[in-house]
GROMACS .gro file of N, CA and C in nm:
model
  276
    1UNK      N    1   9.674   8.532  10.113
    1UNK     CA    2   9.613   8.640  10.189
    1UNK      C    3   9.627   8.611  10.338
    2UNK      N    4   9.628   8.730  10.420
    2UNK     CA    5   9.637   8.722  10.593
    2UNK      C    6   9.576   8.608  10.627
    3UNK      N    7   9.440   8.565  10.583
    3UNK     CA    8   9.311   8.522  10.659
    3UNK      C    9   9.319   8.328  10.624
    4UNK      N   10   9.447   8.347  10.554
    4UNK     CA   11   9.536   8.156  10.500
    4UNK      C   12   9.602   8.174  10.542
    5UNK      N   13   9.676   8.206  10.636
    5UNK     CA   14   9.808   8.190  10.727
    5UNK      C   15   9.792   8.161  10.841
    6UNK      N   16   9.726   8.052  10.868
    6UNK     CA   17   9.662   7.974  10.970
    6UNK      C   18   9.788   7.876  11.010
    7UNK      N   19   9.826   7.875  11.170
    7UNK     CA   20   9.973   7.762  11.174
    7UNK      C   21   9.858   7.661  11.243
    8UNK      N   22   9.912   7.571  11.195
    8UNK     CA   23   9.901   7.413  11.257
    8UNK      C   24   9.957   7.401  11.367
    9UNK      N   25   9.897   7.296  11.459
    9UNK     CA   26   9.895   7.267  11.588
    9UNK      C   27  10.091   7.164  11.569
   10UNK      N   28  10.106   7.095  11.459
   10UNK     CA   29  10.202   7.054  11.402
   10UNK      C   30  10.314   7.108  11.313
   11UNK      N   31  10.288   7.246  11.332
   11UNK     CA   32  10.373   7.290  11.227
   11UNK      C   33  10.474   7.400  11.354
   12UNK      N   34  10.346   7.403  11.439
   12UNK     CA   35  10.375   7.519  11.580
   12UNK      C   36  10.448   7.400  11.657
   13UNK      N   37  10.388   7.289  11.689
   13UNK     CA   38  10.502   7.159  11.756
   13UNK      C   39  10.629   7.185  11.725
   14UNK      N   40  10.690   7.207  11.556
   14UNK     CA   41  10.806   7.195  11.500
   14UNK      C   42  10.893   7.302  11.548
   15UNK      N   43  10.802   7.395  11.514
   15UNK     CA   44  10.841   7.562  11.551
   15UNK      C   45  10.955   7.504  11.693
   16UNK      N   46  10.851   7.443  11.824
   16UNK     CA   47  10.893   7.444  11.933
   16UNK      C   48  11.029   7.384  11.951
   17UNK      N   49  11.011   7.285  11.907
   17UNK     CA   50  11.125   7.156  11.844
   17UNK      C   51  11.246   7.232  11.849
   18UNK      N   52  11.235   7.301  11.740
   18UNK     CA   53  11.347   7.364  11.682
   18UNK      C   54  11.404   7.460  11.821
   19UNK      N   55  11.321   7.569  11.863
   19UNK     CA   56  11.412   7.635  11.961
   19UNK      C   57  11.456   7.537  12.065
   20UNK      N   58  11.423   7.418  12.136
   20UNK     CA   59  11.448   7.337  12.230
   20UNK      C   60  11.560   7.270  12.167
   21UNK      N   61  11.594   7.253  12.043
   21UNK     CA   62  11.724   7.183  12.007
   21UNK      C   63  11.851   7.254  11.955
   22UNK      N   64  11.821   7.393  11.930
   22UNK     CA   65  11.883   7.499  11.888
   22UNK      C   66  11.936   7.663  11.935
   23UNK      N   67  11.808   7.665  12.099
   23UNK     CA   68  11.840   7.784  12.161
   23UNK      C   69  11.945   7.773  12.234
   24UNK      N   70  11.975   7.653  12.324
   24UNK     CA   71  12.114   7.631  12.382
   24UNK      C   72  12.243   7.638  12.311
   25UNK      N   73  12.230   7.548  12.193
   25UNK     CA   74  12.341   7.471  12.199
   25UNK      C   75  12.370   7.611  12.118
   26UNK      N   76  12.324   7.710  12.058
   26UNK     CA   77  12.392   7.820  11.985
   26UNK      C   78  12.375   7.923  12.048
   27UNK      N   79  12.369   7.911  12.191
   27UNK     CA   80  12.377   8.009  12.305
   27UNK      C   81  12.311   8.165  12.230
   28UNK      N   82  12.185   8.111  12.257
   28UNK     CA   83  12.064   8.218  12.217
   28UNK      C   84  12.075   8.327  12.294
   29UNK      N   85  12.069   8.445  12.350
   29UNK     CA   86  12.035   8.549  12.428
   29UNK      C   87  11.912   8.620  12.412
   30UNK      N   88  11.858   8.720  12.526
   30UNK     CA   89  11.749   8.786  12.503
   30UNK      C   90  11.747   8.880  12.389
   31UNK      N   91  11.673   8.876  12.346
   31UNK     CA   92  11.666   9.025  12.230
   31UNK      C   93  11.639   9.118  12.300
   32UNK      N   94  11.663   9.226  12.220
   32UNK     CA   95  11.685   9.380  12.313
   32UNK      C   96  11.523   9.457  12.401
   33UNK      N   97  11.420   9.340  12.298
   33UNK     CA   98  11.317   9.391  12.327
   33UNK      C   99  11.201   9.297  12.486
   34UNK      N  100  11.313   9.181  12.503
   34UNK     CA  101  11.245   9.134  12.613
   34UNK      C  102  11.334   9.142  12.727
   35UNK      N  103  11.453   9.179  12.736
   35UNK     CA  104  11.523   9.209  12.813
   35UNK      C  105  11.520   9.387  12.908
   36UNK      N  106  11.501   9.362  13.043
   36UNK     CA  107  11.472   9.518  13.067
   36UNK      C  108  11.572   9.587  13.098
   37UNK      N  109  11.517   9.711  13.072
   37UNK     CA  110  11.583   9.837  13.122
   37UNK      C  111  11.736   9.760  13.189
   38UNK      N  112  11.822   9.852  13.088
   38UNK     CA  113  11.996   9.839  13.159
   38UNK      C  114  12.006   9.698  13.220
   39UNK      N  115  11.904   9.567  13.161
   39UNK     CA  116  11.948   9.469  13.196
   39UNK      C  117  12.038   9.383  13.071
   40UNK      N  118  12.146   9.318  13.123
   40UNK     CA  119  12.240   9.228  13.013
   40UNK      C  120  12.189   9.103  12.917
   41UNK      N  121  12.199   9.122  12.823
   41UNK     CA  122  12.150   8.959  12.770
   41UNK      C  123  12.169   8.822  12.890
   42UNK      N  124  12.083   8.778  12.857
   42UNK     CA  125  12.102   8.675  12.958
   42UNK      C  126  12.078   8.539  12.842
   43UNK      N  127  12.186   8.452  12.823
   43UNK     CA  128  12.163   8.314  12.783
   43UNK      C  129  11.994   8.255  12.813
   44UNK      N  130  11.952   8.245  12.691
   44UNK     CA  131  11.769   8.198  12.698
   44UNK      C  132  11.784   8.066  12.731
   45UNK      N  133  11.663   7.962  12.802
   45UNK     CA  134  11.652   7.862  12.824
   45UNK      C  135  11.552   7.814  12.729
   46UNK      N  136  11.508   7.683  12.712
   46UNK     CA  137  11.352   7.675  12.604
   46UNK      C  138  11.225   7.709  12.691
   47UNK      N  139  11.264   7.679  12.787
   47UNK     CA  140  11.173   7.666  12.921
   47UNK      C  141  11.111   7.816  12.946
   48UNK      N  142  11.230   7.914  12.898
   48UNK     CA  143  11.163   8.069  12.949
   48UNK      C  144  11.185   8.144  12.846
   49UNK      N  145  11.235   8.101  12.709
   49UNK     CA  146  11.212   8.160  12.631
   49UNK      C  147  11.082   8.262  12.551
   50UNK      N  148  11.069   8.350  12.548
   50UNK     CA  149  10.939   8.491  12.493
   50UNK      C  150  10.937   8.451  12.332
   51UNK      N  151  10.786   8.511  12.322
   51UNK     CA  152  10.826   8.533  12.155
   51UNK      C  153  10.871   8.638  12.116
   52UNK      N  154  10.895   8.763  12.158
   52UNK     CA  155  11.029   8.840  12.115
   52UNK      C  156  11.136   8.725  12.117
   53UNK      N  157  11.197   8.663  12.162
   53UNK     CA  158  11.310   8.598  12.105
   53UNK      C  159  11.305   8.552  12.021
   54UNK      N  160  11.202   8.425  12.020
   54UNK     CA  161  11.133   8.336  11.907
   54UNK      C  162  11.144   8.470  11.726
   55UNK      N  163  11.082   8.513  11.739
   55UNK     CA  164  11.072   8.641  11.643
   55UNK      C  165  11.250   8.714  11.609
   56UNK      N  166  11.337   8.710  11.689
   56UNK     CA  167  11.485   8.746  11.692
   56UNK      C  168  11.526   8.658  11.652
   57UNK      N  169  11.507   8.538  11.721
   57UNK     CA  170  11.630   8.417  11.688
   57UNK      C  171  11.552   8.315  11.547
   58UNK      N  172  11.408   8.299  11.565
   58UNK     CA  173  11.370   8.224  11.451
   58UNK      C  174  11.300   8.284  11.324
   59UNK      N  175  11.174   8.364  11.388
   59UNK     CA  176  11.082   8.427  11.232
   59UNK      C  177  11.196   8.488  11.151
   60UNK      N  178  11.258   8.611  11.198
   60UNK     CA  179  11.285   8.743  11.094
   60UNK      C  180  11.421   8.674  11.003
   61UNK      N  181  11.514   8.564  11.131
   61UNK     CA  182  11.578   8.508  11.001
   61UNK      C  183  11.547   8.410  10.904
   62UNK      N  184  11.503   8.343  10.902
   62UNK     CA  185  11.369   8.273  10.803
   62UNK      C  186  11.288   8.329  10.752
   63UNK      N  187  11.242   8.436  10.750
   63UNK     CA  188  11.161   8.470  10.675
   63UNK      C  189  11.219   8.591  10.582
   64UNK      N  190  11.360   8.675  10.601
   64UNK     CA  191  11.380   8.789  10.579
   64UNK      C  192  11.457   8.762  10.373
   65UNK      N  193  11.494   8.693  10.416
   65UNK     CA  194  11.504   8.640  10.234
   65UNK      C  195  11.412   8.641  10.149
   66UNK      N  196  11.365   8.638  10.159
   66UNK     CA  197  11.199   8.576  10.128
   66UNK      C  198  11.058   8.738  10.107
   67UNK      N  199  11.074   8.743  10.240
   67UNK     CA  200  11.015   8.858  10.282
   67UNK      C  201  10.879   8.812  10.320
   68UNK      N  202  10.874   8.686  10.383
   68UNK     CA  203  10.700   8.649  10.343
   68UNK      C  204  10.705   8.629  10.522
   69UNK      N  205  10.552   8.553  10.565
   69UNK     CA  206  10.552   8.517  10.718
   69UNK      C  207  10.571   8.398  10.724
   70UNK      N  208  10.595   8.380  10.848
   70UNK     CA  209  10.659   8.267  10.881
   70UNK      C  210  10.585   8.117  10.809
   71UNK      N  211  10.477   8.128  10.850
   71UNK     CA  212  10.361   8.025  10.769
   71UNK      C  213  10.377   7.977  10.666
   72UNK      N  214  10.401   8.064  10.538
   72UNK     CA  215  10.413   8.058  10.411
   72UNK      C  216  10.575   7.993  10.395
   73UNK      N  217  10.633   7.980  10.506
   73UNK     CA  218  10.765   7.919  10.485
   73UNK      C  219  10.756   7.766  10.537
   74UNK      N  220  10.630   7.727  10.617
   74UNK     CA  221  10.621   7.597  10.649
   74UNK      C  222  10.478   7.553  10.632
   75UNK      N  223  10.431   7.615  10.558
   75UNK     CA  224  10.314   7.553  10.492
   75UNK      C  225  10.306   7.538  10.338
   76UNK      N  226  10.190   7.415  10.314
   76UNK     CA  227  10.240   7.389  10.144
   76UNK      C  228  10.116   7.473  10.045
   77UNK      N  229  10.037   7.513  10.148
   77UNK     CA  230   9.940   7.609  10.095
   77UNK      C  231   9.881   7.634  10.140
   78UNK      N  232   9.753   7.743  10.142
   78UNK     CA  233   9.647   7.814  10.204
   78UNK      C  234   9.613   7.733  10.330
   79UNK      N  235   9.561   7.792  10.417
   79UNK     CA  236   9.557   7.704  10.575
   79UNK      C  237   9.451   7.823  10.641
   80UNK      N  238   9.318   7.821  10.593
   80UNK     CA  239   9.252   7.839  10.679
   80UNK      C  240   9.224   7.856  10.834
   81UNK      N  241   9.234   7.908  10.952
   81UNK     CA  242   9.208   7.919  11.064
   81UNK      C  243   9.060   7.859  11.121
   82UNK      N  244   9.026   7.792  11.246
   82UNK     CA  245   8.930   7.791  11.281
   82UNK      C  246   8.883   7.850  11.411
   83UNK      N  247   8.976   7.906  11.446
   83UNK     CA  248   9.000   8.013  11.538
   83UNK      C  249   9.097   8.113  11.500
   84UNK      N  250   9.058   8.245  11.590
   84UNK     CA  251   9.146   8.381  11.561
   84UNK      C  252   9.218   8.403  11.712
   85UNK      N  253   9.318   8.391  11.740
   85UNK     CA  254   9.382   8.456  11.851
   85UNK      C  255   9.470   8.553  11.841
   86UNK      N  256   9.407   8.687  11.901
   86UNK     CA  257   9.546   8.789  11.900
   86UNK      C  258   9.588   8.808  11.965
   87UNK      N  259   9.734   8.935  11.970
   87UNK     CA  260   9.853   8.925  12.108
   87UNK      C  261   9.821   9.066  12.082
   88UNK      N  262   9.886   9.117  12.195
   88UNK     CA  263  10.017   9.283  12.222
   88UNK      C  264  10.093   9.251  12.222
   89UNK      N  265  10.183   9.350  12.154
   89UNK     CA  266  10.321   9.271  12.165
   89UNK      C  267  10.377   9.444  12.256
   90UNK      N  268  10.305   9.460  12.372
   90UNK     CA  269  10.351   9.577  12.414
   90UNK      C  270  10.408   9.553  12.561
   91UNK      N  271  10.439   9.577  12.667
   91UNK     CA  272  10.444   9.571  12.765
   91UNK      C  273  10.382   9.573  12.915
   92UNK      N  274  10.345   9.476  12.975
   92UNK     CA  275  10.255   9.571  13.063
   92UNK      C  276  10.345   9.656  13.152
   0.00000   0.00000   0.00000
């Protein structure tokens, strides 16, 4: 259920890991959705990388086999939260 898909402070470390060893060297670009208006992909750094990218370049292909969230692909079971943090994922 939603309310077990709690990420770890260690599981989110890995998360990071991974784009810092993988956004370069496979010359990542912006996704269409953090990049503005009539602007060109621009080669991502780890340093300024968005989670629109993160979500382009890591969740949807990892998870799209599957069909599940990202969590349930790096967790070994239910994971409680002890905090709730939410986003927009809109623009200001």
């Amino acid at each position: 259920s939603p309310e077990d898909r709690a990420i770890t402070l260690a599981q989110f470390e890995r998360a990071i890991a991974y784009v810092e060893r993988h956004c370069q060297a496979q010359g990542w670009t912006t996704s269409d959705y953090s990049a503005s208006d009539g602007e060109k992909a621009a080669v991502l750094q780890p340093s300024s990388i968005s989670f629109y990218d993160v979500v382009a370049w890591v969740v949807k292909p990892a998870t799209a086999e599957d069909r599940c969230s990202f969590v349930e692909l790096v967790a070994s079971g239910p994971q409680s939260p002890m905090w709730f943090v939410s986003h927009w994922w809109g623009d200001p």
